[in-house]
Amino acid sequence: MPDLNLTLLTDLYQMTMMQGYKKANVKNKEVVFDLFYRKNPSDSGFAIAAGLEQAIDYIKNLSFSEEDLDYLKSLNIFDDDFIEDLKNFKFTGDIYAVPEGTVVFPKEPLIRVKAPIFEAQFIETALLNIINHQSLIATKAARVCWAAKGDSVLEFGLRRAQGPDAGIYGARAAVIGGCTGTSNVLAGKLFNIPVSGTHAHSWVMSFPDELTAFREYAKIFPDTCILLVDTYDTLKSGVPNAIKVFRELKEKNIKPKVMGIRLDSGDLAYFSKKARKMLDEAGFPEAIISASSDLDEYLIRDLKLQEAKINLWGVGTRLITSKDCPAFGGVYKLAAETDENGQLIPKIKLSENPDKVTNPGVKKIVRIYEKDTGKIKADIIALENEYFDENKPLKIFDPVNTWKQMNLKPGTFTIRELLVPVFIKGKCVYKSPSVMDIREYCQKELSTLWDECRRLINPHILPVDLSKNLYELKQKMINEIRGKNTIEE
């Protein structure tokens, strides 16, 4: 929750490693960690980075309270001098990150942390918790909103979210991903995002009849009169009674800003078409038809294909829980450390699973756009000190299938580096935009994707390549490490 001290929001082994670094006299050794993910959620062609503002708040407020220290002492696994160190703990390093709302791809460092290992190790778990969750929901929302083809999508999932935090920050992420508002009032207050809602079946059932319930609701909320029409019989009772109330408002010269019906069950395509015909024939072509009922991007896409007459979508459970893909899969890996001379040297993790072999060194993301269209051609993960010139030819290649290459002519592409400074020497140098501004930025980011990359099934996968220098460094380190650690049989 917003006022909760999150300092102890970590895995125990982070703290046991910290004590180990202290005992080994390496606690102040400077290191670089990358936070990245390996696979797009929901088999998507992209993801949306989100959660940076909460990550910043977490770093700013790191502080062990007396109660925290007493609890750690009670575990009987930490030395007194280690507990003493924690009393003045704060983050003193550098953090670079991709801005929230940015389109991102696997293996790219969404966050790069450079700090003493004592600090950099500790913040791993909380950063992953924050970034993983919000990036997951923002990505899901972007997919849902794409399926809606320009219609408004409202996030309605609070009651099905996995706890208050998931509901609050899930609503925030959903708006970043494209939703126009949320039913979550606390999220609306905290993040200044639009809130929206109608009424429940219980409202209708609590009155003597459906028509009375609709009249009372219209009397109290004449400006936003959306009536839930499926409590008893959608076409024989609900829609006709809604039309009666709309006529009564018209006779009183009351002109609602928003007027319409909501469908929450049954065959939404069939009912929406019938309801649209009834509303139009009654003289209310402006009345909207909204729908809820376990919607996701696939069902919305199919309803669109069936020409359902729905123009406002309330998406709940399957969005706020990302039902088909419940975890983002972000990881946090060591990429470099200082040697005895204080020089940063690259580090690499090998694995029998090729997908888990990390990219060594201090890195950045270079995005290549096609100049004529503004669409993304490819991303390059490069070493921090590398320079790319738009006025010179650029050759990039697949780091696995190296024969797959792209040769770009000068003047046909533009370049943008994605990582921006967030903390420098422990001081925050980044101001987070408002959620609605992040949403607008995200819409611009999504417009740089080719339509083929946004397909819900089997999307085109944009290249994420390594620079030549990084590729060669990686191969050299793999060969050296394999040579050193090979045991002759």
mmCIF file of N, CA and C in Angstrom, residues 286-373:
data_model
loop_
_atom_site.group_PDB
_atom_site.id
_atom_site.type_symbol
_atom_site.label_atom_id
_atom_site.label_comp_id
_atom_site.label_asym_id
_atom_site.label_seq_id
_atom_site.Cartn_x
_atom_site.Cartn_y
_atom_site.Cartn_z
ATOM 1 N N GLU A 286 -27.164 8.300 -30.785
ATOM 2 C CA GLU A 286 -25.997 8.721 -30.014
ATOM 3 C C GLU A 286 -25.781 7.863 -28.770
ATOM 4 N N ALA A 287 -26.753 7.043 -28.412
ATOM 5 C CA ALA A 287 -26.623 6.206 -27.220
ATOM 6 C C ALA A 287 -25.516 5.178 -27.436
ATOM 7 N N ILE A 288 -24.618 5.100 -26.485
ATOM 8 C CA ILE A 288 -23.507 4.143 -26.611
ATOM 9 C C ILE A 288 -23.953 2.773 -26.110
ATOM 10 N N ILE A 289 -23.274 1.766 -26.564
ATOM 11 C CA ILE A 289 -23.483 0.411 -26.059
ATOM 12 C C ILE A 289 -22.162 -0.052 -25.475
ATOM 13 N N SER A 290 -22.155 -0.248 -24.186
ATOM 14 C CA SER A 290 -20.940 -0.730 -23.521
ATOM 15 C C SER A 290 -21.128 -2.188 -23.155
ATOM 16 N N ALA A 291 -20.005 -2.878 -22.980
ATOM 17 C CA ALA A 291 -20.069 -4.298 -22.654
ATOM 18 C C ALA A 291 -18.987 -4.651 -21.655
ATOM 19 N N SER A 292 -19.311 -5.619 -20.816
ATOM 20 C CA SER A 292 -18.334 -6.214 -19.906
ATOM 21 C C SER A 292 -18.506 -7.732 -20.020
ATOM 22 N N SER A 293 -18.177 -8.498 -19.014
ATOM 23 C CA SER A 293 -18.349 -9.954 -18.999
ATOM 24 C C SER A 293 -17.130 -10.702 -19.523
ATOM 25 N N ASP A 294 -16.094 -10.799 -18.679
ATOM 26 C CA ASP A 294 -14.909 -11.627 -18.947
ATOM 27 C C ASP A 294 -14.294 -11.365 -20.315
ATOM 28 N N LEU A 295 -14.119 -10.110 -20.635
ATOM 29 C CA LEU A 295 -13.535 -9.739 -21.927
ATOM 30 C C LEU A 295 -12.012 -9.792 -21.884
ATOM 31 N N ASP A 296 -11.414 -10.051 -23.025
ATOM 32 C CA ASP A 296 -9.985 -9.882 -23.212
ATOM 33 C C ASP A 296 -9.753 -9.509 -24.666
ATOM 34 N N GLU A 297 -8.485 -9.422 -25.087
ATOM 35 C CA GLU A 297 -8.202 -8.971 -26.438
ATOM 36 C C GLU A 297 -8.731 -9.927 -27.496
ATOM 37 N N TYR A 298 -8.752 -11.226 -27.195
ATOM 38 C CA TYR A 298 -9.192 -12.203 -28.184
ATOM 39 C C TYR A 298 -10.702 -12.145 -28.389
ATOM 40 N N LEU A 299 -11.442 -12.028 -27.299
ATOM 41 C CA LEU A 299 -12.898 -11.942 -27.419
ATOM 42 C C LEU A 299 -13.307 -10.619 -28.068
ATOM 43 N N ILE A 300 -12.653 -9.536 -27.688
ATOM 44 C CA ILE A 300 -12.969 -8.242 -28.304
ATOM 45 C C ILE A 300 -12.675 -8.293 -29.803
ATOM 46 N N ARG A 301 -11.531 -8.888 -30.170
ATOM 47 C CA ARG A 301 -11.214 -9.027 -31.597
ATOM 48 C C ARG A 301 -12.305 -9.799 -32.331
ATOM 49 N N ASP A 302 -12.760 -10.904 -31.740
ATOM 50 C CA ASP A 302 -13.783 -11.714 -32.403
ATOM 51 C C ASP A 302 -15.114 -10.972 -32.483
ATOM 52 N N LEU A 303 -15.449 -10.241 -31.434
ATOM 53 C CA LEU A 303 -16.693 -9.456 -31.468
ATOM 54 C C LEU A 303 -16.627 -8.378 -32.540
ATOM 55 N N LYS A 304 -15.458 -7.790 -32.711
ATOM 56 C CA LYS A 304 -15.273 -6.807 -33.782
ATOM 57 C C LYS A 304 -15.465 -7.467 -35.154
ATOM 58 N N LEU A 305 -14.910 -8.673 -35.315
ATOM 59 C CA LEU A 305 -15.051 -9.391 -36.578
ATOM 60 C C LEU A 305 -16.517 -9.717 -36.875
ATOM 61 N N GLN A 306 -17.291 -9.911 -35.797
ATOM 62 C CA GLN A 306 -18.721 -10.198 -35.953
ATOM 63 C C GLN A 306 -19.561 -8.924 -36.059
ATOM 64 N N GLU A 307 -18.870 -7.783 -36.137
ATOM 65 C CA GLU A 307 -19.525 -6.479 -36.278
ATOM 66 C C GLU A 307 -20.479 -6.182 -35.130
ATOM 67 N N ALA A 308 -20.065 -6.568 -33.929
ATOM 68 C CA ALA A 308 -20.829 -6.194 -32.738
ATOM 69 C C ALA A 308 -20.908 -4.668 -32.641
ATOM 70 N N LYS A 309 -22.008 -4.156 -32.180
ATOM 71 C CA LYS A 309 -22.236 -2.708 -32.123
ATOM 72 C C LYS A 309 -21.873 -2.139 -30.756
ATOM 73 N N ILE A 310 -20.714 -2.536 -30.278
ATOM 74 C CA ILE A 310 -20.226 -2.100 -28.962
ATOM 75 C C ILE A 310 -19.162 -1.043 -29.177
ATOM 76 N N ASN A 311 -19.236 0.057 -28.436
ATOM 77 C CA ASN A 311 -18.209 1.098 -28.590
ATOM 78 C C ASN A 311 -17.573 1.537 -27.273
ATOM 79 N N LEU A 312 -17.846 0.800 -26.204
ATOM 80 C CA LEU A 312 -17.179 1.043 -24.917
ATOM 81 C C LEU A 312 -17.034 -0.308 -24.233
ATOM 82 N N TRP A 313 -15.789 -0.610 -23.838
ATOM 83 C CA TRP A 313 -15.495 -1.936 -23.303
ATOM 84 C C TRP A 313 -15.012 -1.828 -21.862
ATOM 85 N N GLY A 314 -15.637 -2.590 -20.972
ATOM 86 C CA GLY A 314 -15.180 -2.687 -19.589
ATOM 87 C C GLY A 314 -14.469 -4.018 -19.396
ATOM 88 N N VAL A 315 -13.161 -3.970 -19.185
ATOM 89 C CA VAL A 315 -12.358 -5.200 -19.125
ATOM 90 C C VAL A 315 -11.812 -5.363 -17.712
ATOM 91 N N GLY A 316 -12.110 -6.492 -17.103
ATOM 92 C CA GLY A 316 -11.772 -6.678 -15.696
ATOM 93 C C GLY A 316 -10.758 -7.765 -15.428
ATOM 94 N N THR A 317 -11.255 -8.943 -15.046
ATOM 95 C CA THR A 317 -10.404 -10.030 -14.537
ATOM 96 C C THR A 317 -9.235 -10.353 -15.451
ATOM 97 N N ARG A 318 -9.510 -10.519 -16.732
ATOM 98 C CA ARG A 318 -8.472 -11.013 -17.642
ATOM 99 C C ARG A 318 -7.419 -9.961 -17.962
ATOM 100 N N LEU A 319 -7.726 -8.712 -17.653
ATOM 101 C CA LEU A 319 -6.727 -7.648 -17.796
ATOM 102 C C LEU A 319 -5.927 -7.482 -16.514
ATOM 103 N N ILE A 320 -6.606 -7.294 -15.393
ATOM 104 C CA ILE A 320 -5.903 -6.957 -14.154
ATOM 105 C C ILE A 320 -5.045 -8.116 -13.651
ATOM 106 N N THR A 321 -5.373 -9.351 -14.075
ATOM 107 C CA THR A 321 -4.559 -10.504 -13.695
ATOM 108 C C THR A 321 -3.687 -10.999 -14.841
ATOM 109 N N SER A 322 -3.819 -10.388 -16.021
ATOM 110 C CA SER A 322 -3.157 -10.905 -17.226
ATOM 111 C C SER A 322 -3.318 -12.421 -17.253
ATOM 112 N N LYS A 323 -4.565 -12.847 -17.359
ATOM 113 C CA LYS A 323 -4.931 -14.244 -17.084
ATOM 114 C C LYS A 323 -4.146 -15.262 -17.905
ATOM 115 N N ASP A 324 -3.877 -14.963 -19.164
ATOM 116 C CA ASP A 324 -3.187 -15.954 -19.995
ATOM 117 C C ASP A 324 -1.680 -15.977 -19.757
ATOM 118 N N CYS A 325 -1.161 -14.943 -19.091
ATOM 119 C CA CYS A 325 0.285 -14.866 -18.815
ATOM 120 C C CYS A 325 0.464 -14.122 -17.500
ATOM 121 N N PRO A 326 0.477 -14.832 -16.380
ATOM 122 C CA PRO A 326 0.435 -14.168 -15.072
ATOM 123 C C PRO A 326 1.749 -13.603 -14.556
ATOM 124 N N ALA A 327 2.849 -13.755 -15.307
ATOM 125 C CA ALA A 327 4.131 -13.229 -14.836
ATOM 126 C C ALA A 327 4.924 -12.672 -16.010
ATOM 127 N N PHE A 328 5.646 -11.599 -15.745
ATOM 128 C CA PHE A 328 6.423 -10.918 -16.786
ATOM 129 C C PHE A 328 7.776 -11.589 -17.027
ATOM 130 N N GLY A 329 8.392 -12.107 -16.000
ATOM 131 C CA GLY A 329 9.640 -12.857 -16.185
ATOM 132 C C GLY A 329 10.895 -12.015 -16.212
ATOM 133 N N GLY A 330 10.846 -10.819 -15.645
ATOM 134 C CA GLY A 330 12.041 -9.999 -15.589
ATOM 135 C C GLY A 330 13.096 -10.589 -14.672
ATOM 136 N N VAL A 331 14.376 -10.363 -14.988
ATOM 137 C CA VAL A 331 15.495 -10.854 -14.181
ATOM 138 C C VAL A 331 16.491 -9.715 -13.963
ATOM 139 N N TYR A 332 17.424 -9.937 -13.067
ATOM 140 C CA TYR A 332 18.375 -8.899 -12.641
ATOM 141 C C TYR A 332 19.735 -9.568 -12.554
ATOM 142 N N LYS A 333 20.621 -9.239 -13.489
ATOM 143 C CA LYS A 333 21.866 -9.993 -13.614
ATOM 144 C C LYS A 333 23.093 -9.084 -13.572
ATOM 145 N N LEU A 334 24.148 -9.600 -12.936
ATOM 146 C CA LEU A 334 25.416 -8.888 -12.869
ATOM 147 C C LEU A 334 26.039 -8.798 -14.262
ATOM 148 N N ALA A 335 26.446 -7.586 -14.656
ATOM 149 C CA ALA A 335 27.008 -7.368 -15.991
ATOM 150 C C ALA A 335 28.450 -6.882 -15.954
ATOM 151 N N ALA A 336 28.877 -6.276 -14.830
ATOM 152 C CA ALA A 336 30.255 -5.781 -14.736
ATOM 153 C C ALA A 336 30.595 -5.554 -13.269
ATOM 154 N N GLU A 337 31.898 -5.563 -12.965
ATOM 155 C CA GLU A 337 32.358 -5.251 -11.614
ATOM 156 C C GLU A 337 33.745 -4.628 -11.682
ATOM 157 N N THR A 338 34.112 -3.895 -10.664
ATOM 158 C CA THR A 338 35.438 -3.273 -10.644
ATOM 159 C C THR A 338 36.496 -4.298 -10.248
ATOM 160 N N ASP A 339 37.664 -4.179 -10.885
ATOM 161 C CA ASP A 339 38.778 -5.049 -10.510
ATOM 162 C C ASP A 339 39.624 -4.379 -9.439
ATOM 163 N N GLU A 340 40.783 -4.953 -9.129
ATOM 164 C CA GLU A 340 41.628 -4.401 -8.064
ATOM 165 C C GLU A 340 42.164 -3.015 -8.390
ATOM 166 N N ASN A 341 42.110 -2.621 -9.665
ATOM 167 C CA ASN A 341 42.558 -1.283 -10.073
ATOM 168 C C ASN A 341 41.409 -0.289 -10.194
ATOM 169 N N GLY A 342 40.224 -0.740 -9.829
ATOM 170 C CA GLY A 342 39.074 0.147 -9.896
ATOM 171 C C GLY A 342 38.470 0.266 -11.282
ATOM 172 N N GLN A 343 38.879 -0.592 -12.209
ATOM 173 C CA GLN A 343 38.351 -0.561 -13.568
ATOM 174 C C GLN A 343 37.163 -1.520 -13.685
ATOM 175 N N LEU A 344 36.102 -1.058 -14.352
ATOM 176 C CA LEU A 344 34.953 -1.933 -14.560
ATOM 177 C C LEU A 344 35.288 -2.974 -15.616
ATOM 178 N N ILE A 345 35.113 -4.232 -15.250
ATOM 179 C CA ILE A 345 35.365 -5.306 -16.205
ATOM 180 C C ILE A 345 34.063 -6.072 -16.425
ATOM 181 N N PRO A 346 33.812 -6.537 -17.644
ATOM 182 C CA PRO A 346 32.548 -7.213 -17.945
ATOM 183 C C PRO A 346 32.452 -8.577 -17.272
ATOM 184 N N LYS A 347 31.229 -8.976 -16.958
ATOM 185 C CA LYS A 347 30.944 -10.291 -16.391
ATOM 186 C C LYS A 347 29.843 -10.942 -17.231
ATOM 187 N N ILE A 348 29.895 -12.269 -17.289
ATOM 188 C CA ILE A 348 28.916 -12.997 -18.088
ATOM 189 C C ILE A 348 28.478 -14.237 -17.341
ATOM 190 N N LYS A 349 27.216 -14.599 -17.485
ATOM 191 C CA LYS A 349 26.691 -15.842 -16.919
ATOM 192 C C LYS A 349 26.435 -16.805 -18.074
ATOM 193 N N LEU A 350 26.988 -18.002 -17.978
ATOM 194 C CA LEU A 350 26.745 -19.032 -18.982
ATOM 195 C C LEU A 350 25.667 -20.000 -18.480
ATOM 196 N N SER A 351 25.107 -20.737 -19.423
ATOM 197 C CA SER A 351 24.049 -21.683 -19.070
ATOM 198 C C SER A 351 23.923 -22.724 -20.170
ATOM 199 N N GLU A 352 23.471 -23.911 -19.792
ATOM 200 C CA GLU A 352 23.151 -24.918 -20.799
ATOM 201 C C GLU A 352 21.939 -24.494 -21.625
ATOM 202 N N ASN A 353 21.154 -23.580 -21.077
ATOM 203 C CA ASN A 353 20.042 -22.992 -21.821
ATOM 204 C C ASN A 353 20.559 -21.719 -22.494
ATOM 205 N N PRO A 354 20.732 -21.712 -23.818
ATOM 206 C CA PRO A 354 21.320 -20.545 -24.495
ATOM 207 C C PRO A 354 20.592 -19.236 -24.203
ATOM 208 N N ASP A 355 19.279 -19.330 -23.952
ATOM 209 C CA ASP A 355 18.495 -18.130 -23.698
ATOM 210 C C ASP A 355 18.900 -17.447 -22.395
ATOM 211 N N LYS A 356 19.562 -18.203 -21.506
ATOM 212 C CA LYS A 356 19.934 -17.660 -20.203
ATOM 213 C C LYS A 356 21.374 -17.152 -20.143
ATOM 214 N N VAL A 357 22.076 -17.212 -21.247
ATOM 215 C CA VAL A 357 23.419 -16.626 -21.299
ATOM 216 C C VAL A 357 23.266 -15.111 -21.358
ATOM 217 N N THR A 358 23.935 -14.399 -20.468
ATOM 218 C CA THR A 358 23.744 -12.950 -20.378
ATOM 219 C C THR A 358 24.677 -12.197 -21.315
ATOM 220 N N ASN A 359 24.359 -10.927 -21.520
ATOM 221 C CA ASN A 359 25.207 -10.033 -22.309
ATOM 222 C C ASN A 359 26.103 -9.244 -21.354
ATOM 223 N N PRO A 360 27.421 -9.320 -21.538
ATOM 224 C CA PRO A 360 28.349 -8.713 -20.574
ATOM 225 C C PRO A 360 28.541 -7.216 -20.792
ATOM 226 N N GLY A 361 29.061 -6.561 -19.753
ATOM 227 C CA GLY A 361 29.496 -5.177 -19.882
ATOM 228 C C GLY A 361 28.428 -4.149 -19.575
ATOM 229 N N VAL A 362 28.853 -2.890 -19.597
ATOM 230 C CA VAL A 362 27.956 -1.752 -19.361
ATOM 231 C C VAL A 362 27.337 -1.389 -20.703
ATOM 232 N N LYS A 363 26.025 -1.518 -20.794
ATOM 233 C CA LYS A 363 25.359 -1.474 -22.090
ATOM 234 C C LYS A 363 24.305 -0.370 -22.183
ATOM 235 N N LYS A 364 23.909 -0.101 -23.427
ATOM 236 C CA LYS A 364 22.823 0.826 -23.706
ATOM 237 C C LYS A 364 21.960 0.235 -24.813
ATOM 238 N N ILE A 365 20.800 0.831 -25.036
ATOM 239 C CA ILE A 365 19.911 0.397 -26.115
ATOM 240 C C ILE A 365 19.880 1.497 -27.174
ATOM 241 N N VAL A 366 20.173 1.120 -28.405
ATOM 242 C CA VAL A 366 20.110 2.049 -29.529
ATOM 243 C C VAL A 366 18.952 1.610 -30.421
ATOM 244 N N ARG A 367 17.972 2.473 -30.584
ATOM 245 C CA ARG A 367 16.803 2.150 -31.422
ATOM 246 C C ARG A 367 16.972 2.769 -32.802
ATOM 247 N N ILE A 368 16.747 1.954 -33.829
ATOM 248 C CA ILE A 368 16.872 2.376 -35.212
ATOM 249 C C ILE A 368 15.480 2.509 -35.818
ATOM 250 N N TYR A 369 15.163 3.701 -36.327
ATOM 251 C CA TYR A 369 13.879 3.944 -36.969
ATOM 252 C C TYR A 369 14.058 4.119 -38.480
ATOM 253 N N GLU A 370 13.094 3.650 -39.232
ATOM 254 C CA GLU A 370 13.053 3.959 -40.651
ATOM 255 C C GLU A 370 12.679 5.432 -40.805
ATOM 256 N N LYS A 371 13.490 6.183 -41.506
ATOM 257 C CA LYS A 371 13.309 7.628 -41.554
ATOM 258 C C LYS A 371 11.984 8.027 -42.205
ATOM 259 N N ASP A 372 11.599 7.349 -43.270
ATOM 260 C CA ASP A 372 10.398 7.730 -44.011
ATOM 261 C C ASP A 372 9.119 7.486 -43.233
ATOM 262 N N THR A 373 9.073 6.406 -42.469
ATOM 263 C CA THR A 373 7.828 6.024 -41.801
ATOM 264 C C THR A 373 7.833 6.289 -40.298
#
